[in-house]
Short mmCIF file of C-alpha atoms in Angstrom, two decimals:
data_model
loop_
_atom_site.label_atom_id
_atom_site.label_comp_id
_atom_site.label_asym_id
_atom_site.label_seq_id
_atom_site.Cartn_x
_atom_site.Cartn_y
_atom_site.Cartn_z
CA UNK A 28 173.73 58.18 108.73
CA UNK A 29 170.79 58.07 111.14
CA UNK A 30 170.26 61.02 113.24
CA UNK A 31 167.56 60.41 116.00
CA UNK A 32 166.36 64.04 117.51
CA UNK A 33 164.64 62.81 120.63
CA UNK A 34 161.79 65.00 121.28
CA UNK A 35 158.90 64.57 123.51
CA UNK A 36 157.06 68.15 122.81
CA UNK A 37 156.10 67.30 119.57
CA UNK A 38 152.43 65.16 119.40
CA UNK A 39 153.52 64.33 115.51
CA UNK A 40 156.81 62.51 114.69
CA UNK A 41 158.89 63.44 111.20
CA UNK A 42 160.81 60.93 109.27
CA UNK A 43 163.26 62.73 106.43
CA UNK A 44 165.70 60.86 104.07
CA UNK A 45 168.23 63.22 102.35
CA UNK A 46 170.06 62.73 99.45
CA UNK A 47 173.13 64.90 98.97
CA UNK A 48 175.47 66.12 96.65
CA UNK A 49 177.34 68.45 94.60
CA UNK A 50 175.63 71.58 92.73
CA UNK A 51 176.15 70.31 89.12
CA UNK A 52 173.95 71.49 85.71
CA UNK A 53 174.53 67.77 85.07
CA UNK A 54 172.37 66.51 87.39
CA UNK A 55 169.91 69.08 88.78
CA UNK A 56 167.04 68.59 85.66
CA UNK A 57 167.36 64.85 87.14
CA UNK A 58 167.29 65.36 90.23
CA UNK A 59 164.32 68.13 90.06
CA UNK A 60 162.47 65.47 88.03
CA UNK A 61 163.20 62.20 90.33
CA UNK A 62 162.02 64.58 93.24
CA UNK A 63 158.30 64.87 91.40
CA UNK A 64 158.30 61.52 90.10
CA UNK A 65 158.74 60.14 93.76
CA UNK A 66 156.11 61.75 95.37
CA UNK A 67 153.25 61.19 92.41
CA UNK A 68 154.22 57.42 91.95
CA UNK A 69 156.09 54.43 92.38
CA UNK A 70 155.51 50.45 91.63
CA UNK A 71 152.71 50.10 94.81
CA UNK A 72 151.15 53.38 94.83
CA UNK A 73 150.81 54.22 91.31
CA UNK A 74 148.12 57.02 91.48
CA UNK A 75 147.24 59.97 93.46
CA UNK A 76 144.06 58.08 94.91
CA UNK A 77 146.68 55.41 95.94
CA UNK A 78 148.46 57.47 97.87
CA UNK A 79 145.72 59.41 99.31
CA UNK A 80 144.01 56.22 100.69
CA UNK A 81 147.43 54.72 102.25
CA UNK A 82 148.01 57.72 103.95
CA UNK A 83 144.59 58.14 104.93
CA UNK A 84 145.28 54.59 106.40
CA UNK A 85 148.28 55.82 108.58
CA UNK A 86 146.11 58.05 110.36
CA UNK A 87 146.51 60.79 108.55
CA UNK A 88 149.85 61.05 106.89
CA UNK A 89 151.36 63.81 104.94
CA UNK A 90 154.30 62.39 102.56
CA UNK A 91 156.20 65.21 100.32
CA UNK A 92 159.41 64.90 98.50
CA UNK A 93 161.44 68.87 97.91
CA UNK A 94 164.78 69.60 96.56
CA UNK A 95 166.89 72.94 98.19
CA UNK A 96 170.49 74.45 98.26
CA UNK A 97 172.59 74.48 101.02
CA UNK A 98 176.28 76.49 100.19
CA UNK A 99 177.72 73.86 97.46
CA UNK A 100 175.59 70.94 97.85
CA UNK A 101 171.69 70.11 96.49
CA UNK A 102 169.51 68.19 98.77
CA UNK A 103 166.85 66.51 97.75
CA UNK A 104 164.49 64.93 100.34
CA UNK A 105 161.62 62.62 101.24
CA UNK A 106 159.98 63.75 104.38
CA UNK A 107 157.16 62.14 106.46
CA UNK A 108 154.72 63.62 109.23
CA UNK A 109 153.27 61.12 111.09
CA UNK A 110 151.07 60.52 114.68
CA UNK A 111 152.84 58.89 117.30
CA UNK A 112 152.02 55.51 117.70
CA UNK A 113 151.83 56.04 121.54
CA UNK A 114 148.55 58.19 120.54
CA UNK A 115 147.20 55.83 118.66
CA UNK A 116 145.95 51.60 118.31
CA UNK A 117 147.89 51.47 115.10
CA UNK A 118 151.99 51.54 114.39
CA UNK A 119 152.75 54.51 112.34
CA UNK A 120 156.03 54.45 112.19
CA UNK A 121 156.69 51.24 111.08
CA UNK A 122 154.03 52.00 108.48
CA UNK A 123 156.25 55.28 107.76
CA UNK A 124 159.24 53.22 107.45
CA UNK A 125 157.77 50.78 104.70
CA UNK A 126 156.43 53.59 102.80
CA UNK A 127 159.37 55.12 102.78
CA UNK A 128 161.11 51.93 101.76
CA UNK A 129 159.10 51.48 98.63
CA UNK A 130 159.24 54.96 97.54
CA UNK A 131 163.26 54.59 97.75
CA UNK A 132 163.22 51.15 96.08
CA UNK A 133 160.44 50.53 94.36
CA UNK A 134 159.89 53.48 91.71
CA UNK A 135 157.52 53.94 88.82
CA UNK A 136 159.66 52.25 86.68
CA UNK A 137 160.51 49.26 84.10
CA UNK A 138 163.03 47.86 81.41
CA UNK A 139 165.92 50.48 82.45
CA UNK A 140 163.29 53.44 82.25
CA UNK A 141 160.82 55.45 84.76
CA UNK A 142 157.30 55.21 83.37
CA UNK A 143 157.21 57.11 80.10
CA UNK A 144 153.84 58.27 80.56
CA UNK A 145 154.18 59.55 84.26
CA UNK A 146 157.72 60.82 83.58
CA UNK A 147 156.61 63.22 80.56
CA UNK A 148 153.49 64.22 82.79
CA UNK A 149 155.86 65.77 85.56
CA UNK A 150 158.29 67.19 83.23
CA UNK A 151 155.57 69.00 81.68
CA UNK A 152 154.20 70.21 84.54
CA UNK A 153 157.70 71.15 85.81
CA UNK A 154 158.31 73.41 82.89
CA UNK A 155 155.25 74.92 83.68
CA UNK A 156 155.92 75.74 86.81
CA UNK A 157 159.24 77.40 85.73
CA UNK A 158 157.50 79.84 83.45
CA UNK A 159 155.45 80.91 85.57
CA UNK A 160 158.27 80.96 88.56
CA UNK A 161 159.79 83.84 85.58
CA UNK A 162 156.50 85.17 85.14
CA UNK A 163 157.32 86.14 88.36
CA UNK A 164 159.49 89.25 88.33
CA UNK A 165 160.70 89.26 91.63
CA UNK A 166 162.37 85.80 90.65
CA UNK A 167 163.37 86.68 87.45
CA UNK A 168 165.82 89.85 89.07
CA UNK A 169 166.76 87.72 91.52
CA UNK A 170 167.68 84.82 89.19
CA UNK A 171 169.58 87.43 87.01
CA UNK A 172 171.45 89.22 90.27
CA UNK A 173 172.85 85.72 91.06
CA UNK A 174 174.10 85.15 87.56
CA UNK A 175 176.32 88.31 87.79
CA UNK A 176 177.38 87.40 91.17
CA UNK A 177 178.50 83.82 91.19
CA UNK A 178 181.49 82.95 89.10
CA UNK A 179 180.62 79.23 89.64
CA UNK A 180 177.74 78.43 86.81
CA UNK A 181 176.77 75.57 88.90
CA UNK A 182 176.33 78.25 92.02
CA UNK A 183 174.06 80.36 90.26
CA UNK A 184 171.56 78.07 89.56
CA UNK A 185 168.88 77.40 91.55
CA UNK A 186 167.58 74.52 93.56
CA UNK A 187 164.63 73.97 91.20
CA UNK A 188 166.75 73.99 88.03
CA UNK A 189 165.57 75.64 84.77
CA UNK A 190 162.88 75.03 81.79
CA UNK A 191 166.41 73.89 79.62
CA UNK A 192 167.61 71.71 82.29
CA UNK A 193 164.34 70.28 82.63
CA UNK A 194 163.36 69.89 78.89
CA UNK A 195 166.21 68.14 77.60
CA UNK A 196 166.15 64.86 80.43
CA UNK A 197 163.95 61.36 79.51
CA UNK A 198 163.21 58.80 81.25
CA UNK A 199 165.97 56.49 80.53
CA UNK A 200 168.77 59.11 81.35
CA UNK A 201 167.07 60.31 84.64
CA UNK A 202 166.22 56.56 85.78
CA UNK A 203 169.83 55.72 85.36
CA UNK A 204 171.13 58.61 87.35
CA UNK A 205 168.81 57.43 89.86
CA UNK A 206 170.73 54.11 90.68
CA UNK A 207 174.31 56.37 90.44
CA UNK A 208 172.42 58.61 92.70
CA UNK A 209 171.22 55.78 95.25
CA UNK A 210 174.64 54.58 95.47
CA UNK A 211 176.93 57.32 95.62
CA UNK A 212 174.89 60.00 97.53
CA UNK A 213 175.67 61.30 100.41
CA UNK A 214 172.62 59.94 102.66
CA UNK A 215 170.76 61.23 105.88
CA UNK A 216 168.16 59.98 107.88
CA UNK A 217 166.14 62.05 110.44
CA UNK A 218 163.63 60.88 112.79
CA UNK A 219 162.24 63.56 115.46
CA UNK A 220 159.78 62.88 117.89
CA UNK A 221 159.22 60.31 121.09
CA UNK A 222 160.59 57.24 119.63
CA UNK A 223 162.77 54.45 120.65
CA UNK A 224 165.98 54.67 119.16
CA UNK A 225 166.84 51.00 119.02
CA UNK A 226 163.82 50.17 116.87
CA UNK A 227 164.39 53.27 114.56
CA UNK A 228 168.03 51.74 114.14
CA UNK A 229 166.67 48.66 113.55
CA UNK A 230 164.09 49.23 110.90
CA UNK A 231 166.50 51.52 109.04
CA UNK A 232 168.91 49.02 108.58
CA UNK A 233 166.75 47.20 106.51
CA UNK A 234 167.66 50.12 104.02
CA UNK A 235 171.12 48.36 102.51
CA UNK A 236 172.30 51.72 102.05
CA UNK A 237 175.76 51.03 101.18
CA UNK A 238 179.26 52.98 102.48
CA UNK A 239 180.89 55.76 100.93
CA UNK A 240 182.90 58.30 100.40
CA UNK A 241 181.34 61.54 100.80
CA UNK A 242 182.34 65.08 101.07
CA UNK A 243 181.04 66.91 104.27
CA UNK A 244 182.36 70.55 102.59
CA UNK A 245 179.05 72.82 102.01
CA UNK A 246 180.38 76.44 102.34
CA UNK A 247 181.06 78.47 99.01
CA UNK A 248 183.30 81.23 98.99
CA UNK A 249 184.55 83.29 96.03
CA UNK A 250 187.24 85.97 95.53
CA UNK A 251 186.32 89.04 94.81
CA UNK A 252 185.43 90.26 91.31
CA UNK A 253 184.87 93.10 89.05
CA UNK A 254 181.34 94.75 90.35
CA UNK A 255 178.99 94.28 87.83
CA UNK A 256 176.01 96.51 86.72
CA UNK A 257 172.89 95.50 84.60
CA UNK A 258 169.97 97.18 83.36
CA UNK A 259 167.11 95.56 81.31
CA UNK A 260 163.93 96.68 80.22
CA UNK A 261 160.75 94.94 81.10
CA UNK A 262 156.86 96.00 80.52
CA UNK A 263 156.37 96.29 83.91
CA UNK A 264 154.66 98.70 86.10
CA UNK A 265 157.20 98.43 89.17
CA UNK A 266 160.93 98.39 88.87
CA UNK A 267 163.04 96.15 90.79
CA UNK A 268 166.27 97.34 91.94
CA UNK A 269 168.72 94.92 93.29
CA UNK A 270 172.28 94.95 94.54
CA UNK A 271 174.93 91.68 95.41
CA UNK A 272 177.56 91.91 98.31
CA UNK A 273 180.00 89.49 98.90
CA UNK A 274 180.69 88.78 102.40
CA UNK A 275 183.78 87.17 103.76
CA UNK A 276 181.45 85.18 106.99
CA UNK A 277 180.32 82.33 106.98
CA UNK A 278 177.82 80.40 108.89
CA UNK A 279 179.20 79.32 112.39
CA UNK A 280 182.25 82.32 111.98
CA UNK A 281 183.32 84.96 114.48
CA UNK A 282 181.24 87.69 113.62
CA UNK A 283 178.42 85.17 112.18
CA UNK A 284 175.76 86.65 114.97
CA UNK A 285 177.44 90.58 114.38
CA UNK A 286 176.30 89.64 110.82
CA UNK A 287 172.54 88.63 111.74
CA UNK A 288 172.49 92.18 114.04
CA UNK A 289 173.65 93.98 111.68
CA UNK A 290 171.85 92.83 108.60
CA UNK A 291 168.67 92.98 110.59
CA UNK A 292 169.90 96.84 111.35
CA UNK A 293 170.25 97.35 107.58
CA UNK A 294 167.13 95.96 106.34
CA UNK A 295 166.14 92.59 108.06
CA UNK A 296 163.26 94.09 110.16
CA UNK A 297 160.74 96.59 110.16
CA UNK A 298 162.47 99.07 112.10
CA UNK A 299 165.32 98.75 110.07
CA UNK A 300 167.24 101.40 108.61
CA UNK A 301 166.47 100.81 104.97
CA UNK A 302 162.77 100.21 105.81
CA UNK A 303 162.55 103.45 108.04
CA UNK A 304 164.24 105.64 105.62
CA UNK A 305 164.14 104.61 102.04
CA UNK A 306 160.18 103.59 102.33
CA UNK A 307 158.45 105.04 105.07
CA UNK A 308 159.85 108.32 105.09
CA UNK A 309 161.16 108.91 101.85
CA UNK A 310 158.76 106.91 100.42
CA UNK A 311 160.88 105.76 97.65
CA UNK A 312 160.33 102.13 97.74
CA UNK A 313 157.34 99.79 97.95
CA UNK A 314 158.84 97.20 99.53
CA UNK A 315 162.80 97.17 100.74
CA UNK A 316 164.41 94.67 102.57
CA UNK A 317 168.05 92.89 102.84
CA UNK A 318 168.63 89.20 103.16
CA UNK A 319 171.97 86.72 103.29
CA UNK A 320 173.22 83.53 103.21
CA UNK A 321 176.04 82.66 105.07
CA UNK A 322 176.93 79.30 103.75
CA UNK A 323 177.57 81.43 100.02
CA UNK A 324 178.54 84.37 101.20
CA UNK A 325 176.19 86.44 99.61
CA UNK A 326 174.02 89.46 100.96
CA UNK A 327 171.10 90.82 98.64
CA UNK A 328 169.30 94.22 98.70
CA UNK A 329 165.90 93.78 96.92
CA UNK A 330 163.85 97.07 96.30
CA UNK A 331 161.08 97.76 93.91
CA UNK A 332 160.47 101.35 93.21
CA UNK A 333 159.02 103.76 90.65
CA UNK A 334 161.44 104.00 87.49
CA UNK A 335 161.92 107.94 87.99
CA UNK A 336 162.69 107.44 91.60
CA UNK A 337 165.92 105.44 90.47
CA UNK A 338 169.15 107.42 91.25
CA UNK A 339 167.65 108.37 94.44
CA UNK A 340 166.24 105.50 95.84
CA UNK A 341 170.50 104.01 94.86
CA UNK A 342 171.59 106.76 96.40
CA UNK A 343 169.42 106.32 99.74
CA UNK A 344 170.20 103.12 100.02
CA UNK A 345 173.85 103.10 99.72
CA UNK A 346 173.77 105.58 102.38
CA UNK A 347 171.96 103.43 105.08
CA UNK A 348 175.23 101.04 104.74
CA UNK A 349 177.45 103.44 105.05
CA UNK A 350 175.57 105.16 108.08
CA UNK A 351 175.99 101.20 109.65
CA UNK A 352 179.90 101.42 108.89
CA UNK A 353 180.50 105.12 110.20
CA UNK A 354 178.25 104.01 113.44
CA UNK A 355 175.47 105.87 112.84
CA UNK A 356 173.00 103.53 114.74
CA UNK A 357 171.76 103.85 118.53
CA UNK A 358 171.82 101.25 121.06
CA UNK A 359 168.16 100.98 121.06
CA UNK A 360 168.06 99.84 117.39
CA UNK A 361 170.75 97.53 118.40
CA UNK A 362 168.61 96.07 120.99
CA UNK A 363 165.30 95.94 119.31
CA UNK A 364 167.64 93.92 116.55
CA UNK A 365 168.82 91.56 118.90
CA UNK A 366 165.12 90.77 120.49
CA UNK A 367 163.40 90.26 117.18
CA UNK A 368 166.25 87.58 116.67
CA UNK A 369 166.36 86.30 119.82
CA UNK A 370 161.79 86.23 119.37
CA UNK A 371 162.92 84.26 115.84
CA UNK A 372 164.85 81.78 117.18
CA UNK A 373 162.97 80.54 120.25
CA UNK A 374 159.73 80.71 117.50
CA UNK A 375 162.18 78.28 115.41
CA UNK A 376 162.88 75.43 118.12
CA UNK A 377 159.13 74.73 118.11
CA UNK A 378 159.01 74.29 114.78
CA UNK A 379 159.86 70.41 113.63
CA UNK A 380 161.48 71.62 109.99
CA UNK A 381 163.82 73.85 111.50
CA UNK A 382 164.65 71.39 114.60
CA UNK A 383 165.93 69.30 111.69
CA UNK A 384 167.62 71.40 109.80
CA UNK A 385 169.36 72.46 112.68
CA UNK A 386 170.37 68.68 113.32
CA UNK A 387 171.94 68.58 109.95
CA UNK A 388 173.98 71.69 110.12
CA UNK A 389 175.24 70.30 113.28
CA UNK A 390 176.08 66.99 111.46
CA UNK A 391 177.72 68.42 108.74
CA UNK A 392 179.82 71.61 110.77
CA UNK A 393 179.72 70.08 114.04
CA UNK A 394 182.77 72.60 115.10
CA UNK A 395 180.75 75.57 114.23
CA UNK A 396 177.36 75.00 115.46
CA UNK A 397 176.03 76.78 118.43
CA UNK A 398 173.79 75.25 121.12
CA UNK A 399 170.82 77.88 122.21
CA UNK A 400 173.55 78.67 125.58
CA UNK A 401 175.93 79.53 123.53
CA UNK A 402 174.26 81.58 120.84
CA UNK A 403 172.27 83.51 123.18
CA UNK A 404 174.80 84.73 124.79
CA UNK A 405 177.19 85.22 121.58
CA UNK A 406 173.76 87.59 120.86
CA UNK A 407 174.07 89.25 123.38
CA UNK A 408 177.74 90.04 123.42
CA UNK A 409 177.90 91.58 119.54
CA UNK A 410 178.83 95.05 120.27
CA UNK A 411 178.52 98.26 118.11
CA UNK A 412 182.84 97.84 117.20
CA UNK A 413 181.24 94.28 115.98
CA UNK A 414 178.75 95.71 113.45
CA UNK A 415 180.61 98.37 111.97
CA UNK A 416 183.43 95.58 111.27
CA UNK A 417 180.82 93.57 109.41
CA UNK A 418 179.31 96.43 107.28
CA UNK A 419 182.71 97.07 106.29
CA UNK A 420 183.68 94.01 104.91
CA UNK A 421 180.97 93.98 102.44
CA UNK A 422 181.83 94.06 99.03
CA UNK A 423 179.81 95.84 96.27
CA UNK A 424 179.98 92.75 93.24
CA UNK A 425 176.81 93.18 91.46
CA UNK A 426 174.00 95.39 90.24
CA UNK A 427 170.63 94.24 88.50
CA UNK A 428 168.04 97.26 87.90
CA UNK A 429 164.30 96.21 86.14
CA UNK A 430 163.93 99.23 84.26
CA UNK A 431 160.05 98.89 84.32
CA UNK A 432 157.55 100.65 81.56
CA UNK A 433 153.99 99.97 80.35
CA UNK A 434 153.21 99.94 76.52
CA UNK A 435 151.40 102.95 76.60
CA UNK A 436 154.22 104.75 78.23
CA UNK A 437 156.22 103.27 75.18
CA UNK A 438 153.93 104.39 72.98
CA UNK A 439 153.86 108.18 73.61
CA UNK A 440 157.35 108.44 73.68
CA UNK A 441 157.76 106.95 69.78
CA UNK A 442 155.06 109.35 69.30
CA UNK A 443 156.84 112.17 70.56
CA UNK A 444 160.21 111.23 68.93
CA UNK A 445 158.09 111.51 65.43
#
């Protein structure tokens, strides 16, 4: 489907084509890898310096392929930045369009396989990547916090897949999923900026994308479970404590804006509750904050602390919540809440990513998308009966704690036991 965001504000225009479909351990290593193999190569441009001087050509270009999650489904995308041909002696877009079109249709590849050479390049570097994306021990708790949370395997991986999912794939396998995937896909194309949507309809035509049969649901919601608690032990100066709520709201929902409020109340903001009083007065965390995603239903509190400060810093934290639920908030942190989301969303309509990704919520839940009226104002009505509903229906489902420790900590406590 074409979806043609007419925008004059913008100098640049952005051309996306999205390919969509259900999380699946099957298919994410393939669909990780197809993502890199696009944007390094295909049967035209075959190197980097190919690319560089065709863009280069266009004025400037920027091409980039990305996979992400959205609730059930995995998106991987091509996306183009381009100048407007109006600015310009030269026609951009339809340059966009044909370099699109051969990225699409004209990959890096030959007798029933991508390029062997290229293909085992990217996977490479893609494992790579991954261990140092666990290197990373932020990830790595979060990674493990969503594994105890999501009964759905599939759910709990993320959008970049893993070093096993990525290892065991070749170039045959992954080049034949390609022409399933090119097929059977849910497809979306974007185009935002001052163009003429007759042409745009016209030049994307030329795309033979087939019909089908594709499923529009993208929100996950599970029961709840048995709360889970973890503890592992890594050499690591800072421990990372981390907790899992499931929330019964979803994007678009009745209390979807009390849920913004009152997650920036608990720990969205600066002058949030858990920010206030778990690290700048008790001074218990180095860095505190809560986050959620409402097309999963899940709501995260990330801390990382000192190992000793550990049953306090749970104990603090837990009680910020519960201060939320028994109304222990004033209207002025309510209010300073509502303007730093009110600040973040007029900040977001200027940006061209999130003007699109905005367009494809819409597409996909048209019935529960709000126009800027609409939210404003549903802003503006959440009330403090609103918030303390919300904070109630979270659910404690899962506990991660990095128990951290250097070696010589490790060290002089085997040499005390002796």
């Amino acid at each position: 489907m074409l979806h043609l965001i007419k925008e004059s504000k913008f100098k640049t225009v952005r051309l996306m084509v999205r390919f969509r479909e259900e999380m699946s351990a099957d298919t994410l290593g393939k669909r990780v890898l197809i993502s890199n193999m696009l944007e390094s190569t295909n049967a035209v441009y075959q190197t980097g310096k190919d690319f560089s001087r065709k863009l280069s050509e266009m004025y400037g270009a920027s091409f980039t392929t990305g996979v992400a999650k959205k609730g059930k489904q995995h998106l991987l995308s091509l996306n183009m930045s381009i100048v407007n041909p109006k600015l310009v002696d030269f026609d951009t877009l339809g340059a966009a369009v044909d370099f699109l079109k051969i990225a699409i249709f004209q990959p890096d590849a030959a007798n029933g396989q991508f390029n062997p050479e290229i293909f085992k390049r990217e996977q490479r570097n893609l494992l790579h990547y991954l261990a140092s994306m666990n290197d990373d021990r932020s990830y790595y708790a979060s990674r493990q916090l969503a594994n105890l949370f999501f009964e759905d395997e599939n759910q709990a991986l993320p959008s970049v897949g893993t070093s096993e999912l990525i290892a065991k794939e070749n170039p045959k396998a992954v080049f034949e999923y390609y022409q399933k995937m090119l097929t059977d896909n849910a497809i979306d194309i974007f185009v935002l900026g001052d163009v003429d949507e007759k042409r745009m309809i016209e030049r994307f035509s030329d795309f033979n994308f087939t019909d089908r049969a594709v499923s529009k649901e993208i929100s996950y919601q599970q029961s709840l479970t048995e709360s889970s608690v973890v503890t592992d032990e890594k050499e690591v100066a800072q421990s990372i404590l981390q907790f899992a709520y499931q929330m019964p709201i979803a994007y678009g929902d009745k209390n979807y804006l009390a849920l913004q409020v009152m997650n920036g109340l608990l720990g969205g903001f600066a002058h949030s509750k858990l920010f206030t009083n778990v690290r700048e007065k008790a001074s218990l965390a180095y860095s505190i904050s809560s986050t959620f995603d409402s097309f999963t239903g899940f709501l995260k509190i990330a801390a990382g602390i000192d190992v000793e400060n550990y049953e306090e810093a749970k104990s603090l934290i837990f009680e910020q919540l519960e201060a939320i639920k028994s109304g222990d908030f004033t209207e002025l942190e309510v209010e300073q809440t509502k303007t730093m989301l009110r600040n973040a969303y007029f900040v977001g309509q200027d940006s061209p990513s999130n003007t699109i990704e905005l367009e494809y919520v819409k597409a996909l839940i048209p019935d529960k998308f709000l126009p800027m009226s609409e939210f404003l104002n549903a802003l503006e009505s959440v009330s403090k009966a609103d918030l303390i509903s919300v904070a109630k229906s979270l659910n404690l489902q899962a506990e991660y704690f990095m128990k951290g420790f250097t070696v010589n900590q490790e060290k002089m406590e085997v040499s005390l036991e002796k």
